Short mmCIF file of C-alpha atoms (C1' of nucleotides) in Angstrom, two decimals:
data_model
loop_
_atom_site.label_atom_id
_atom_site.label_comp_id
_atom_site.label_asym_id
_atom_site.label_seq_id
_atom_site.Cartn_x
_atom_site.Cartn_y
_atom_site.Cartn_z
CA MET A 1 -48.98 -5.23 79.02
CA ASP A 2 -47.03 -2.05 78.43
CA PHE A 3 -48.82 1.19 79.58
CA THR A 4 -48.51 2.95 76.20
CA THR A 5 -50.74 -0.38 74.63
CA ILE A 6 -53.58 0.56 77.48
CA LEU A 7 -53.35 4.39 76.73
CA SER A 8 -53.64 4.37 73.04
CA ALA A 9 -56.13 1.26 73.38
CA LEU A 10 -58.21 4.24 75.19
CA ALA A 11 -57.25 7.26 73.08
CA GLU A 12 -58.93 6.15 70.19
CA PRO A 13 -62.84 7.58 70.46
CA ASN A 14 -64.78 4.62 69.95
CA ARG A 15 -62.94 2.10 71.74
CA LEU A 16 -63.30 5.17 74.94
CA LYS A 17 -66.89 4.78 74.22
CA ILE A 18 -66.67 0.90 74.33
CA VAL A 19 -65.33 0.84 77.33
CA GLU A 20 -68.08 3.74 78.68
CA LEU A 21 -70.45 0.56 77.62
CA LEU A 22 -69.26 -2.10 79.16
CA ARG A 23 -69.23 -0.16 82.64
CA LYS A 24 -72.18 -1.09 82.80
CA GLY A 25 -72.17 -4.74 82.38
CA PRO A 26 -70.49 -7.16 79.93
CA LEU A 27 -72.08 -6.96 76.30
CA THR A 28 -71.51 -8.65 72.86
CA VAL A 29 -70.00 -7.75 69.81
CA GLY A 30 -73.90 -6.77 68.38
CA GLU A 31 -75.01 -4.87 71.06
CA ILE A 32 -71.86 -2.80 70.86
CA SER A 33 -72.25 -1.75 67.45
CA ASP A 34 -75.87 -1.13 67.57
CA GLN A 35 -75.62 1.18 70.63
CA LEU A 36 -72.40 2.79 68.94
CA HIS A 37 -74.13 2.81 65.87
CA ILE A 38 -71.13 1.67 63.91
CA ARG A 39 -70.42 -1.40 62.14
CA GLN A 40 -69.88 -5.04 63.14
CA PRO A 41 -66.59 -5.45 61.81
CA GLN A 42 -65.23 -2.21 62.96
CA ALA A 43 -66.40 -3.24 66.44
CA SER A 44 -64.88 -6.15 66.55
CA LYS A 45 -61.61 -4.41 65.39
CA HIS A 46 -61.82 -2.36 68.27
CA LEU A 47 -62.97 -4.83 70.66
CA ARG A 48 -59.50 -6.88 69.52
CA VAL A 49 -57.63 -3.80 69.99
CA LEU A 50 -58.50 -3.66 73.10
CA ASN A 51 -58.47 -7.29 73.75
CA LYS A 52 -54.40 -7.17 73.14
CA ALA A 53 -54.51 -4.43 75.44
CA GLY A 54 -55.68 -6.37 77.90
CA VAL A 55 -58.55 -3.84 78.67
CA VAL A 56 -61.88 -6.39 77.23
CA GLU A 57 -61.74 -10.12 77.93
CA PHE A 58 -64.87 -11.76 76.52
CA THR A 59 -66.49 -15.65 77.10
CA VAL A 60 -68.27 -17.44 74.15
CA ASP A 61 -71.39 -18.54 74.12
CA ALA A 62 -72.33 -20.82 71.35
CA ASN A 63 -72.36 -18.31 68.30
CA ARG A 64 -71.23 -15.02 70.68
CA ARG A 65 -68.65 -13.72 72.09
CA ILE A 66 -69.41 -11.47 75.67
CA TYR A 67 -67.35 -8.80 76.29
CA MET A 68 -66.24 -7.25 79.50
CA LEU A 69 -63.73 -5.16 81.46
CA ARG A 70 -60.81 -6.23 82.65
CA SER A 71 -59.58 -4.69 86.25
CA GLU A 72 -56.20 -4.40 85.64
CA PRO A 73 -55.49 -1.66 83.55
CA PHE A 74 -57.61 -0.01 85.75
CA THR A 75 -55.86 -0.53 88.76
CA SER A 76 -52.71 -0.22 86.35
CA LEU A 77 -53.56 3.25 85.67
CA ASP A 78 -54.78 4.20 89.44
CA LEU A 79 -51.41 3.05 90.33
CA TRP A 80 -49.60 4.95 87.64
CA LEU A 81 -51.63 8.15 89.06
CA LYS A 82 -50.86 7.77 92.00
CA GLU A 83 -47.47 8.51 92.25
CA TYR A 84 -48.48 11.99 90.82
CA ARG A 85 -50.82 12.14 93.12
CA ASP A 86 -48.53 15.14 94.95
CA ILE A 87 -48.88 17.17 91.62
CA TRP A 88 -52.65 17.05 91.04
CA GLU A 89 -53.29 17.25 94.99
CA GLU A 90 -51.03 20.77 94.22
CA LYS A 91 -49.46 20.31 98.12
CA PHE A 92 -46.73 22.17 96.87
CA ASP A 93 -46.61 25.28 94.73
CA ASN A 94 -45.34 24.54 90.99
CA LEU A 95 -43.53 28.32 90.37
CA ASP A 96 -41.86 28.06 93.80
CA ARG A 97 -40.62 24.64 92.29
CA TYR A 98 -39.53 26.17 89.22
CA LEU A 99 -37.51 28.83 90.67
CA GLN A 100 -35.49 26.53 92.47
CA ASP A 101 -34.74 24.32 90.06
CA LEU A 102 -33.70 26.76 87.83
CA GLN A 103 -32.33 28.63 90.43
CA ILE A 104 -30.07 25.08 90.86
CA ARG A 105 -29.14 24.47 87.13
CA GLU A 106 -27.43 28.29 86.75
CA ASN A 107 -25.00 27.75 89.89
CA LYS A 108 -24.47 24.03 88.32
CA GLU A 109 -23.56 25.80 84.78
CA ASN A 110 -21.67 28.57 87.10
CA ASP A 111 -19.24 25.91 88.31
CA ASN A 112 -17.71 24.67 84.28
CA MET B 1 -59.64 19.50 77.45
CA ASP B 2 -61.15 16.28 75.33
CA PHE B 3 -60.69 13.40 77.04
CA THR B 4 -59.38 11.25 74.19
CA THR B 5 -57.16 14.56 73.28
CA ILE B 6 -55.51 13.58 77.06
CA LEU B 7 -55.28 10.10 76.02
CA SER B 8 -53.85 10.44 72.98
CA ALA B 9 -51.03 12.93 74.17
CA LEU B 10 -50.02 10.56 77.08
CA ALA B 11 -50.63 7.41 74.60
CA GLU B 12 -46.60 8.39 73.03
CA PRO B 13 -43.63 6.87 74.43
CA ASN B 14 -41.59 9.59 74.19
CA ARG B 15 -44.04 11.76 75.31
CA LEU B 16 -44.89 9.71 78.72
CA LYS B 17 -41.17 9.37 79.10
CA ILE B 18 -41.36 13.44 79.47
CA VAL B 19 -44.20 13.35 81.48
CA GLU B 20 -42.41 11.00 83.62
CA LEU B 21 -39.34 13.27 83.74
CA LEU B 22 -41.27 16.39 84.76
CA ARG B 23 -42.85 14.63 87.77
CA LYS B 24 -39.46 15.39 89.79
CA GLY B 25 -39.71 19.32 88.47
CA PRO B 26 -39.41 21.66 86.32
CA LEU B 27 -37.23 21.33 82.98
CA THR B 28 -35.98 23.17 79.62
CA VAL B 29 -36.46 21.22 76.58
CA GLY B 30 -33.06 20.94 75.91
CA GLU B 31 -32.37 19.03 79.20
CA ILE B 32 -35.37 16.84 78.10
CA SER B 33 -34.14 16.25 74.39
CA ASP B 34 -30.74 15.56 76.68
CA GLN B 35 -32.09 12.83 78.87
CA LEU B 36 -34.30 11.51 76.89
CA HIS B 37 -32.13 11.27 73.71
CA ILE B 38 -34.25 12.51 71.59
CA ARG B 39 -33.33 15.76 68.77
CA GLN B 40 -34.49 19.46 69.95
CA PRO B 41 -37.27 19.50 67.49
CA GLN B 42 -39.20 16.46 68.82
CA ALA B 43 -38.97 17.11 71.93
CA SER B 44 -40.30 20.73 70.89
CA LYS B 45 -42.77 19.32 68.97
CA HIS B 46 -43.85 16.61 71.54
CA LEU B 47 -43.97 19.10 73.69
CA ARG B 48 -46.59 21.34 71.95
CA VAL B 49 -48.88 17.95 71.38
CA LEU B 50 -48.59 18.06 74.78
CA ASN B 51 -49.35 21.88 75.82
CA LYS B 52 -52.39 21.68 73.62
CA ALA B 53 -53.63 18.67 75.60
CA GLY B 54 -53.43 20.72 78.51
CA VAL B 55 -51.00 18.53 80.14
CA VAL B 56 -47.60 20.77 80.51
CA GLU B 57 -47.67 24.12 80.35
CA PHE B 58 -44.14 26.75 80.35
CA THR B 59 -42.93 29.75 81.67
CA VAL B 60 -40.64 31.80 79.57
CA ASP B 61 -37.33 32.70 80.76
CA ALA B 62 -35.92 34.58 78.18
CA ASN B 63 -34.51 32.51 76.18
CA ARG B 64 -35.83 29.51 77.06
CA ARG B 65 -38.76 27.74 78.13
CA ILE B 66 -39.26 26.15 81.39
CA TYR B 67 -42.27 23.46 80.90
CA MET B 68 -43.97 21.92 83.92
CA LEU B 69 -46.62 19.66 84.85
CA ARG B 70 -50.12 20.90 84.68
CA SER B 71 -52.16 19.54 87.10
CA GLU B 72 -55.98 19.36 85.49
CA PRO B 73 -55.50 16.42 83.57
CA PHE B 74 -54.39 14.06 85.91
CA THR B 75 -57.41 15.38 88.19
CA SER B 76 -59.46 14.64 85.22
CA LEU B 77 -58.33 11.08 84.92
CA ASP B 78 -58.60 10.47 88.11
CA LEU B 79 -62.10 11.57 87.73
CA TRP B 80 -62.66 8.92 85.27
CA LEU B 81 -61.07 6.42 86.63
CA LYS B 82 -62.81 6.73 90.04
CA GLU B 83 -66.18 5.79 87.65
CA TYR B 84 -64.26 2.41 87.09
CA ARG B 85 -63.92 1.66 90.93
CA ASP B 86 -66.39 -0.99 91.28
CA ILE B 87 -65.00 -2.71 88.32
CA TRP B 88 -61.43 -3.00 89.76
CA GLU B 89 -62.21 -3.27 93.14
CA GLU B 90 -63.74 -5.99 92.33
CA LYS B 91 -66.77 -5.95 94.19
CA PHE B 92 -68.69 -8.38 92.25
CA ASP B 93 -67.84 -10.91 90.11
CA ASN B 94 -67.66 -10.40 86.72
CA LEU B 95 -69.14 -13.46 85.50
CA ASP B 96 -71.98 -13.78 88.03
CA ARG B 97 -73.20 -10.27 86.19
CA TYR B 98 -72.33 -11.70 82.38
CA LEU B 99 -74.85 -14.66 83.34
CA GLN B 100 -77.16 -12.38 84.82
CA ASP B 101 -77.61 -10.27 82.42
CA LEU B 102 -77.48 -12.85 79.78
CA GLN B 103 -80.31 -14.35 81.68
CA ILE B 104 -82.05 -11.33 81.01
CA ARG B 105 -81.48 -11.06 77.06
CA GLU B 106 -82.18 -13.94 76.19
CA ASN B 107 -85.38 -14.09 77.85
CA LYS B 108 -86.45 -10.72 76.47
CA GLU B 109 -85.60 -12.39 72.87
CA ASN B 110 -88.04 -15.01 73.77
CA ASP B 111 -90.64 -12.25 74.07
CA ASN B 112 -90.66 -11.21 70.62
"C1'" DA C 1 -78.09 -31.12 55.17
"C1'" DA C 2 -78.69 -26.17 54.18
"C1'" DG C 3 -80.20 -21.90 55.56
"C1'" DG C 4 -79.27 -17.93 58.43
"C1'" DA C 5 -77.31 -15.44 62.99
"C1'" DA C 6 -73.16 -13.83 65.06
"C1'" DT C 7 -68.61 -13.00 65.20
"C1'" DA C 8 -63.69 -12.60 62.82
"C1'" DT C 9 -60.32 -11.68 59.41
"C1'" DT C 10 -58.98 -9.58 54.79
"C1'" DC C 11 -57.41 -6.15 51.15
"C1'" DT C 12 -57.91 -1.33 50.23
"C1'" DT C 13 -58.00 3.10 50.83
"C1'" DG C 14 -57.38 7.74 52.84
"C1'" DT C 15 -55.47 10.40 56.95
"C1'" DC C 16 -52.58 11.31 59.55
"C1'" DA C 17 -48.70 11.67 63.15
"C1'" DA C 18 -44.06 10.91 64.08
"C1'" DG C 19 -38.97 11.36 62.92
"C1'" DG C 20 -35.45 14.14 60.08
"C1'" DA C 21 -33.43 18.07 58.07
"C1'" DA C 22 -33.21 22.31 57.16
"C1'" DT C 23 -34.77 26.81 58.34
"C1'" DA C 24 -36.51 31.05 61.27
"C1'" DT C 25 -36.80 33.20 65.70
"C1'" DA C 26 -35.51 35.35 70.21
"C1'" DT C 27 -32.34 36.36 73.24
"C1'" DC C 28 -27.94 37.05 75.30
"C1'" DA C 29 -22.72 37.65 75.43
"C1'" DA C 30 -18.78 39.89 74.19
"C1'" DT D 1 -23.65 44.47 66.30
"C1'" DT D 2 -21.94 39.75 65.34
"C1'" DG D 3 -22.03 35.25 67.01
"C1'" DA D 4 -23.59 31.86 69.65
"C1'" DT D 5 -27.44 29.33 72.00
"C1'" DA D 6 -32.36 27.73 72.98
"C1'" DT D 7 -36.68 26.64 70.43
"C1'" DA D 8 -40.10 26.41 67.14
"C1'" DT D 9 -41.66 26.01 62.59
"C1'" DT D 10 -41.70 24.20 58.08
"C1'" DC D 11 -41.39 20.41 54.71
"C1'" DC D 12 -40.79 15.86 53.29
"C1'" DT D 13 -41.23 10.82 53.98
"C1'" DT D 14 -42.73 6.85 55.92
"C1'" DG D 15 -45.63 3.95 58.46
"C1'" DA D 16 -49.29 3.28 61.17
"C1'" DC D 17 -54.26 3.60 61.95
"C1'" DA D 18 -59.42 3.40 60.88
"C1'" DA D 19 -63.08 2.87 58.26
"C1'" DG D 20 -65.62 0.17 54.10
"C1'" DA D 21 -66.14 -4.04 51.43
"C1'" DA D 22 -66.57 -8.21 51.18
"C1'" DT D 23 -65.60 -12.86 52.47
"C1'" DA D 24 -64.58 -16.36 55.85
"C1'" DT D 25 -66.08 -19.36 60.50
"C1'" DT D 26 -68.54 -21.10 63.29
"C1'" DC D 27 -72.67 -22.73 65.36
"C1'" DC D 28 -77.82 -22.89 66.15
"C1'" DT D 29 -82.27 -24.54 64.00
"C1'" DT D 30 -84.89 -26.42 61.14
#
DNA sequence: AAGGAATATTCTTGTCAAGGAATATATCAA
DNA sequence: TTGATATATTCCTTGACAAGAATATTCCTT
């Protein structure tokens, strides 16, 4: 599943709300559209996008579908985020690094 | 900074690539547009969006601007993700929970 | 079989975002 | 001062997407 696909699935406010809801447990389409105060077709459409992105899955219960979160996109996000950990933990000073790098590049330019 | 704003900033492929690039260190607009094979104005525009979302910041160096990542959006993402940790660590079985919840709801219905 | 409930799909419309091209702005160098 | 370089901004066009309304599909109940 493409990473940007996951991100744009989550970037839509109502879809993010759906994910927040599903965090507490599986829900039917009707319950989702009720709790979010959106119409059923829009809920279905948003769930379709989330499903395509691999964010949710569902099981069929006769007439209804019970949607729930999948774990994969979250592990995927976490994995991606890990690679930025030294940045957001600020183990080094961004400005320092910038000045170093700038220095290097200016020198390269002078070589030409 | 709104969470969905951060997400949609990152959801655009070229912008995500910019972020990936900046992970290795600060860069000027020109360097970014070169390495990404996009035109300078598009790079500027993407950087503007990233800046508005709080993902990047820049320092002015005379003629140029050196862009770098900010830590905040990443800590923000990580914080959000933490709330899903019991889901993506799969400490419980999704299906089990679904069946439980379903049971509860069906009973509620019969009460009416 | 018929009606009703739950959900999905289609069609339309309006809005927004991205890329291209051109231009504006600021700064440096000669 | 003039030209060149780096970056930002504006305008335009096009494509994607979200909501609304209407309809289709599936399954249950009686």
